[in-house]
Short mmCIF file of C-alpha atoms and ligand atoms in Angstrom, two decimals:
data_model
loop_
_atom_site.label_atom_id
_atom_site.label_comp_id
_atom_site.label_asym_id
_atom_site.label_seq_id
_atom_site.Cartn_x
_atom_site.Cartn_y
_atom_site.Cartn_z
CA UNK A 11 0.02 0.04 -0.02
CA UNK A 12 1.26 3.43 -0.89
CA UNK A 13 -0.07 6.79 0.40
CA UNK A 14 0.76 10.31 -0.74
CA UNK A 15 0.69 13.12 1.85
CA UNK A 16 0.33 16.67 0.36
CA UNK A 17 1.19 20.00 1.87
CA UNK A 18 3.56 18.35 4.50
CA UNK A 19 5.26 20.90 6.66
CA UNK A 20 8.67 20.36 8.29
CA UNK A 21 6.99 20.33 11.76
CA UNK A 22 4.86 17.52 10.69
CA UNK A 23 7.55 15.29 9.16
CA UNK A 24 8.91 13.59 12.28
CA UNK A 25 5.35 12.49 13.14
CA UNK A 26 4.86 11.17 9.58
CA UNK A 27 8.18 9.28 9.68
CA UNK A 28 7.47 7.74 13.06
CA UNK A 29 3.98 6.58 11.88
CA UNK A 30 5.46 5.03 8.63
CA UNK A 31 7.94 3.16 10.62
CA UNK A 32 5.52 1.88 13.24
CA UNK A 33 3.03 0.87 10.65
CA UNK A 34 5.55 -0.27 7.96
CA UNK A 35 3.62 1.61 5.30
CA UNK A 36 5.25 3.71 2.52
CA UNK A 37 4.21 7.44 2.66
CA UNK A 38 5.46 9.83 0.03
CA UNK A 39 5.43 13.33 1.55
CA UNK A 40 5.30 16.34 -0.70
CA UNK A 41 5.35 19.94 0.32
CA UNK A 42 2.98 21.13 -2.39
CA UNK A 43 -0.69 21.46 -1.64
CA UNK A 44 -3.21 19.41 -3.63
CA UNK A 45 -4.48 21.35 -6.57
CA UNK A 46 -4.88 21.30 -10.35
CA UNK A 47 -1.02 21.69 -10.71
CA UNK A 48 -0.02 18.97 -8.37
CA UNK A 49 -2.72 16.34 -8.60
CA UNK A 50 -0.70 14.23 -11.02
CA UNK A 51 1.78 13.47 -8.23
CA UNK A 52 -0.93 11.22 -6.77
CA UNK A 53 -0.99 8.84 -9.75
CA UNK A 54 0.06 5.32 -8.58
CA UNK A 55 -0.93 5.79 -4.97
CA UNK A 56 -3.77 4.11 -3.11
CA UNK A 57 -4.83 7.01 -0.97
CA UNK A 58 -4.05 10.66 -0.31
CA UNK A 59 -3.70 12.59 2.91
CA UNK A 60 -4.10 16.28 2.56
CA UNK A 61 -4.39 19.58 4.38
CA UNK A 62 -5.18 22.97 3.17
CA UNK A 63 -7.75 25.75 3.17
CA UNK A 64 -7.83 26.37 -0.54
CA UNK A 65 -10.63 24.60 -2.42
CA UNK A 66 -10.56 20.91 -3.43
CA UNK A 67 -12.22 21.53 -6.82
CA UNK A 68 -14.25 19.18 -9.03
CA UNK A 69 -11.31 19.08 -11.49
CA UNK A 70 -8.90 17.84 -8.74
CA UNK A 71 -11.30 15.39 -7.38
CA UNK A 72 -12.25 14.00 -10.86
CA UNK A 73 -8.67 13.55 -11.49
CA UNK A 74 -7.91 11.70 -8.23
CA UNK A 75 -10.81 9.40 -8.95
CA UNK A 76 -9.48 8.78 -12.57
CA UNK A 77 -6.26 7.49 -10.92
CA UNK A 78 -8.32 5.16 -8.84
CA UNK A 79 -7.95 7.08 -5.61
CA UNK A 80 -11.12 6.96 -3.62
CA UNK A 81 -9.63 7.51 -0.15
CA UNK A 82 -8.99 11.06 0.79
CA UNK A 83 -8.06 11.88 4.30
CA UNK A 84 -7.92 15.49 5.61
CA UNK A 85 -5.50 16.40 8.36
CA UNK A 86 -7.88 19.09 9.59
CA UNK A 87 -11.50 19.37 10.80
CA UNK A 88 -13.17 21.65 8.26
CA UNK A 89 -14.72 20.24 5.12
CA UNK A 90 -16.28 23.58 3.82
CA UNK A 91 -13.58 23.66 1.09
CA UNK A 92 -14.53 20.40 -0.69
CA UNK A 93 -16.76 20.16 -3.73
CA UNK A 94 -19.38 17.88 -2.25
CA UNK A 95 -21.01 17.02 -5.74
CA UNK A 96 -17.64 15.89 -7.07
CA UNK A 97 -17.07 13.74 -3.99
CA UNK A 98 -20.45 12.01 -4.37
CA UNK A 99 -20.18 11.67 -8.16
CA UNK A 100 -16.85 10.01 -7.92
CA UNK A 101 -17.61 7.86 -4.87
CA UNK A 102 -14.68 9.24 -3.05
CA UNK A 103 -14.57 8.56 0.68
CA UNK A 104 -13.40 11.37 2.95
CA UNK A 105 -12.21 11.48 6.54
CA UNK A 106 -11.23 14.35 8.67
CA UNK A 107 -9.59 14.73 12.03
CA UNK A 108 -12.40 15.99 14.27
CA UNK A 109 -10.58 16.20 17.43
CA UNK A 110 -6.76 16.74 16.84
CA UNK A 111 -6.81 19.21 19.66
CA UNK A 112 -10.00 21.12 20.57
CA UNK A 113 -7.86 22.58 23.41
CA UNK A 114 -5.51 24.25 21.04
CA UNK A 115 -8.35 26.35 19.53
CA UNK A 116 -10.05 27.05 22.84
CA UNK A 117 -6.68 28.13 24.55
CA UNK A 118 -5.86 30.69 21.87
CA UNK A 119 -9.43 32.07 21.85
CA UNK A 120 -9.37 32.48 25.64
CA UNK A 121 -5.88 33.98 25.45
CA UNK A 122 -7.03 36.58 22.97
CA UNK A 123 -10.17 37.33 24.96
CA UNK A 124 -8.03 38.11 28.02
CA UNK A 125 -5.69 40.27 26.02
CA UNK A 126 -8.68 42.24 24.76
CA UNK A 127 -10.30 42.54 28.22
CA UNK A 128 -6.97 43.69 29.80
CA UNK A 129 -6.07 45.93 26.91
CA UNK A 130 -2.54 44.45 26.57
CA UNK A 131 -2.37 45.49 22.87
CA UNK A 132 -2.94 49.14 23.93
CA UNK A 133 -0.46 48.92 26.73
CA UNK A 134 2.11 47.25 24.54
CA UNK A 135 1.65 50.10 22.00
CA UNK A 136 1.83 52.81 24.76
CA UNK A 137 4.88 51.23 26.36
CA UNK A 138 6.70 51.23 22.85
CA UNK A 139 6.18 54.99 22.91
CA UNK A 140 7.46 55.51 26.40
CA UNK A 141 3.90 56.06 27.86
CA UNK A 142 3.57 54.24 31.05
CA UNK A 143 0.36 55.77 32.27
CA UNK A 144 -2.74 53.69 33.20
CA UNK A 145 -5.68 55.82 32.17
CA UNK A 146 -7.87 55.73 30.19
CA UNK A 147 -7.40 52.03 29.48
CA UNK A 148 -9.25 50.61 32.41
CA UNK A 149 -10.12 46.97 32.06
CA UNK A 150 -13.18 44.72 32.48
CA UNK A 151 -13.13 41.47 34.39
CA UNK A 152 -14.24 38.26 32.89
CA UNK A 153 -15.78 36.91 36.11
CA UNK A 154 -18.32 39.82 35.86
CA UNK A 155 -19.17 39.12 32.30
CA UNK A 156 -21.55 36.73 30.32
CA UNK A 157 -19.91 34.72 27.51
CA UNK A 158 -22.27 33.57 24.74
CA UNK A 159 -20.91 30.43 23.04
CA UNK A 160 -22.26 29.64 19.61
CA UNK A 161 -21.89 25.88 18.99
CA UNK A 162 -21.00 23.53 21.71
CA UNK A 163 -19.03 20.88 19.90
CA UNK A 164 -15.72 19.70 21.12
CA UNK A 165 -14.06 23.10 20.72
CA UNK A 166 -17.03 25.11 22.13
CA UNK A 167 -17.10 22.88 25.21
CA UNK A 168 -13.25 23.27 25.86
CA UNK A 169 -13.79 27.03 25.55
CA UNK A 170 -16.65 26.91 27.93
CA UNK A 171 -14.47 25.09 30.57
CA UNK A 172 -11.71 27.68 30.23
CA UNK A 173 -14.22 30.65 30.55
CA UNK A 174 -15.86 28.88 33.58
CA UNK A 175 -12.35 28.78 35.16
CA UNK A 176 -12.26 32.50 34.92
CA UNK A 177 -15.62 32.72 36.65
CA UNK A 178 -17.62 33.90 33.63
CA UNK A 179 -21.29 33.25 33.34
CA UNK A 180 -21.93 31.05 30.35
CA UNK A 181 -24.87 30.91 27.91
CA UNK A 182 -24.84 28.90 24.75
CA UNK A 183 -26.70 28.34 21.54
CA UNK A 184 -26.64 25.20 19.44
CA UNK A 185 -29.22 23.23 17.44
CA UNK A 186 -27.90 20.07 19.17
CA UNK A 187 -27.82 20.25 22.96
CA UNK A 188 -25.03 18.59 24.83
CA UNK A 189 -26.60 16.50 27.67
CA UNK A 190 -24.16 17.74 30.34
CA UNK A 191 -24.53 21.34 29.39
CA UNK A 192 -28.31 20.90 29.13
CA UNK A 193 -28.42 19.77 32.69
CA UNK A 194 -26.55 23.00 33.65
CA UNK A 195 -29.26 24.95 31.90
CA UNK A 196 -26.91 27.10 29.91
CA UNK A 197 -28.76 26.91 26.56
CA UNK A 198 -30.77 29.74 25.24
CA UNK A 199 -33.60 29.09 22.71
CA UNK A 200 -32.56 31.62 20.06
CA UNK A 201 -29.49 33.46 18.73
CA UNK A 202 -31.36 36.73 19.30
CA UNK A 203 -31.44 35.92 23.03
CA UNK A 204 -27.77 35.18 23.05
CA UNK A 205 -27.03 38.41 21.18
CA UNK A 206 -28.98 40.35 23.65
CA UNK A 207 -27.54 38.88 26.85
CA UNK A 208 -23.79 38.25 25.94
CA UNK A 209 -20.94 40.58 26.81
CA UNK A 210 -18.69 38.23 24.71
CA UNK A 211 -19.59 36.10 21.74
CA UNK A 212 -17.42 33.17 21.07
CA UNK A 213 -17.95 31.52 17.72
CA UNK A 214 -17.22 27.78 17.34
CA UNK A 215 -19.47 26.66 14.55
CA UNK A 216 -18.42 25.04 11.27
CA UNK A 217 -19.19 27.07 8.12
CA UNK A 218 -22.28 26.01 6.13
CA UNK A 219 -24.32 27.61 3.37
CA UNK A 220 -26.91 28.43 5.95
CA UNK A 221 -24.78 30.27 8.52
CA UNK A 222 -22.71 32.35 5.96
CA UNK A 223 -22.30 35.91 7.37
CA UNK A 224 -24.46 35.02 10.43
CA UNK A 225 -22.83 38.02 12.15
CA UNK A 226 -24.13 40.75 9.90
CA UNK A 227 -25.48 44.21 10.40
CA UNK A 228 -28.74 42.80 11.72
CA UNK A 229 -27.07 40.51 14.16
CA UNK A 230 -24.69 43.29 15.42
CA UNK A 231 -27.65 45.63 16.02
CA UNK A 232 -29.12 43.08 18.40
CA UNK A 233 -25.98 42.75 20.51
CA UNK A 234 -24.95 44.78 23.65
CA UNK A 235 -22.98 47.93 23.03
CA UNK A 236 -19.22 47.27 23.24
CA UNK A 237 -19.64 43.45 22.78
CA UNK A 238 -16.44 41.42 22.38
CA UNK A 239 -16.41 39.17 19.30
CA UNK A 240 -14.22 36.08 19.08
CA UNK A 241 -13.90 34.16 15.87
CA UNK A 242 -11.40 31.18 15.82
CA UNK A 243 -13.79 29.18 13.60
CA UNK A 244 -14.42 30.21 10.01
CA UNK A 245 -14.03 33.62 8.28
CA UNK A 246 -17.37 33.11 6.39
CA UNK A 247 -19.37 33.33 9.67
CA UNK A 248 -18.74 37.12 9.84
CA UNK A 249 -19.62 39.74 7.33
CA UNK A 250 -16.29 41.64 7.53
CA UNK A 251 -17.81 44.95 6.15
CA UNK A 252 -20.52 44.81 8.82
CA UNK A 253 -17.92 44.07 11.54
CA UNK A 254 -15.90 47.13 10.42
CA UNK A 255 -19.05 49.27 10.60
CA UNK A 256 -19.77 47.84 14.07
CA UNK A 257 -16.29 48.56 15.25
CA UNK A 258 -16.53 52.06 13.88
CA UNK A 259 -19.73 52.82 15.66
CA UNK A 260 -18.52 51.16 18.88
CA UNK A 261 -21.27 48.57 18.88
CA UNK A 262 -18.48 46.00 18.90
CA UNK A 263 -15.96 47.06 21.53
CA UNK A 264 -13.21 44.58 20.47
CA UNK A 265 -12.65 41.56 18.29
CA UNK A 266 -10.25 38.65 18.08
CA UNK A 267 -10.15 37.01 14.72
CA UNK A 268 -8.08 33.84 13.90
CA UNK A 269 -9.81 33.48 10.61
CA UNK A 270 -10.92 36.04 7.93
CA UNK A 271 -13.34 35.39 5.04
CA UNK A 272 -10.73 36.25 2.35
CA UNK A 273 -7.77 34.48 4.06
CA UNK A 274 -6.99 31.96 1.38
CA UNK A 275 -3.68 32.90 -0.24
CA UNK A 276 -3.06 35.61 2.39
CA UNK A 277 -2.69 33.89 5.73
CA UNK A 278 0.52 31.76 6.22
CA UNK A 279 2.40 33.96 3.63
CA UNK A 280 5.27 36.33 4.15
CA UNK A 281 4.65 39.52 2.25
CA UNK A 282 7.89 41.15 3.52
CA UNK A 283 6.20 44.29 4.89
CA UNK A 284 2.93 45.37 6.35
CA UNK A 285 2.23 47.66 3.25
CA UNK A 286 2.72 44.71 0.97
CA UNK A 287 -0.18 42.76 2.43
CA UNK A 288 -2.64 42.85 -0.60
CA UNK A 289 -5.89 43.26 1.23
CA UNK A 290 -6.99 46.78 2.44
CA UNK A 291 -9.90 45.43 4.41
CA UNK A 292 -7.65 43.07 6.36
CA UNK A 293 -5.07 45.89 6.95
CA UNK A 294 -7.94 48.13 8.20
CA UNK A 295 -8.60 45.44 10.91
CA UNK A 296 -4.89 44.76 11.55
CA UNK A 297 -4.35 48.48 12.35
CA UNK A 298 -6.93 48.63 15.00
CA UNK A 299 -5.90 48.55 18.62
CA UNK A 300 -8.94 46.72 19.74
CA UNK A 301 -8.76 44.05 17.05
CA UNK A 302 -6.38 41.11 17.38
CA UNK A 303 -5.85 39.29 14.12
CA UNK A 304 -3.90 36.04 13.97
CA UNK A 305 -3.36 34.18 10.75
CA UNK A 306 -5.24 30.94 11.53
CA UNK A 307 -2.78 29.78 13.99
CA UNK A 308 -5.19 28.49 16.76
CA UNK A 309 -4.76 24.92 15.49
CA UNK A 310 -0.89 25.29 15.24
CA UNK A 311 0.51 23.35 18.34
CA UNK A 312 2.78 20.41 18.54
CA UNK A 313 -0.02 18.11 19.97
CA UNK A 314 -2.30 19.08 17.02
CA UNK A 315 0.48 18.58 14.43
CA UNK A 316 1.19 15.08 15.65
CA UNK A 317 -2.45 14.20 15.92
CA UNK A 318 -3.47 15.74 12.54
CA UNK A 319 -0.69 13.68 10.84
CA UNK A 320 -1.00 10.42 12.47
CA UNK A 321 -4.79 10.25 12.89
CA UNK A 322 -5.25 11.15 9.17
CA UNK A 323 -2.76 8.53 8.02
CA UNK A 324 -4.54 5.83 10.08
CA UNK A 325 -7.91 6.89 8.74
CA UNK A 326 -6.54 6.73 5.18
CA UNK A 327 -5.41 3.12 5.72
CA UNK A 328 -8.85 2.29 7.11
CA UNK A 329 -10.53 3.74 4.01
CA UNK A 330 -8.19 1.83 1.73
CA UNK A 331 -8.41 -1.47 3.42
CA UNK A 332 -12.03 -1.48 5.02
CA UNK A 333 -13.74 1.18 2.88
CA UNK A 334 -14.77 3.04 6.02
CA UNK A 335 -13.43 4.82 9.06
CA UNK A 336 -14.88 6.30 12.34
CA UNK A 337 -13.97 9.72 11.03
CA UNK A 338 -15.70 9.42 7.69
CA UNK A 339 -17.45 12.54 6.63
CA UNK A 340 -20.88 12.12 5.02
CA UNK A 341 -21.65 14.51 2.15
C1 COI B 7 -9.33 23.04 10.58
O1 COI B 7 -8.91 22.04 11.12
O2 COI B 7 -10.43 22.99 9.93
C2 COI B 7 -8.59 24.35 10.67
O3 COI B 7 -9.23 25.26 10.60
C3 COI B 7 -7.15 24.22 10.67
C4 COI B 7 -6.41 24.47 9.44
C5 COI B 7 -7.24 24.21 8.10
C6 COI B 7 -5.72 25.66 9.30
#
């Protein structure tokens, strides 16, 4: 059996080599991402392990299928960049890694919230200019605040535990209710109720067609003045123009964004200077003291890199040998 692994980073390689040795399975690692220009590299392999945010297009998926590759294993969680029709048409089976490290995402989200609440970005900037005064940057305290968590899957639940540790009051919205959280009575019935009550809104939902731009002008208008917005999930959940308007008006007091709706081709790229970043809207956000933007780094920890690599390889073997895996994604 031979597997090709696309988009392999140096930090993932030791985990791939260890897995390959332990399982005695040949894995060809390539640095390139899977796209129209690189799909031919997969010819002759039994399965492909991939990781990327750019789209898996019909052209790429048709080509993989024409090489006989029907086993595609993602090293990440999100499946919103896959052409579902092409997957179904070609009978390709797909797995993801749903829990490589929910903690990694939750920890960064909470870190950024605390930075926003304690105005550390403002103090860093003041100190760089020799200004060591306190006022006017007086902070809030999380244990006096209500955090509204949207989506209580693995990551949302980890985030809830961290917020609870800080003493915050938690409310949550999800179509599916987690039984433990249900017992605690934290669920609200509608998003509008969450918007009206939350001092902090923490987004942990996957992106779907239905929730695209769920945080738009109308949603922001229903929130408390000065609300904190946290998005470590998917850029498409927020209408960026509406967010900028809400920041300008003060409706949104501060935001931490690890994702951005136009991030593909921009995040994880070195442009050499701030001015060279080719996205004016992103630069508008990056310049703001009350907005913390990170380039989709929440997942980027050693634990996650190991689990993403090794779980995806094991799932790929299961798809190849058994035609199914516990992490199979249904389209
Ligand atoms: C995911 O696992 O879905 C992520 O967002 C991480 C990665 C694509 C950057």
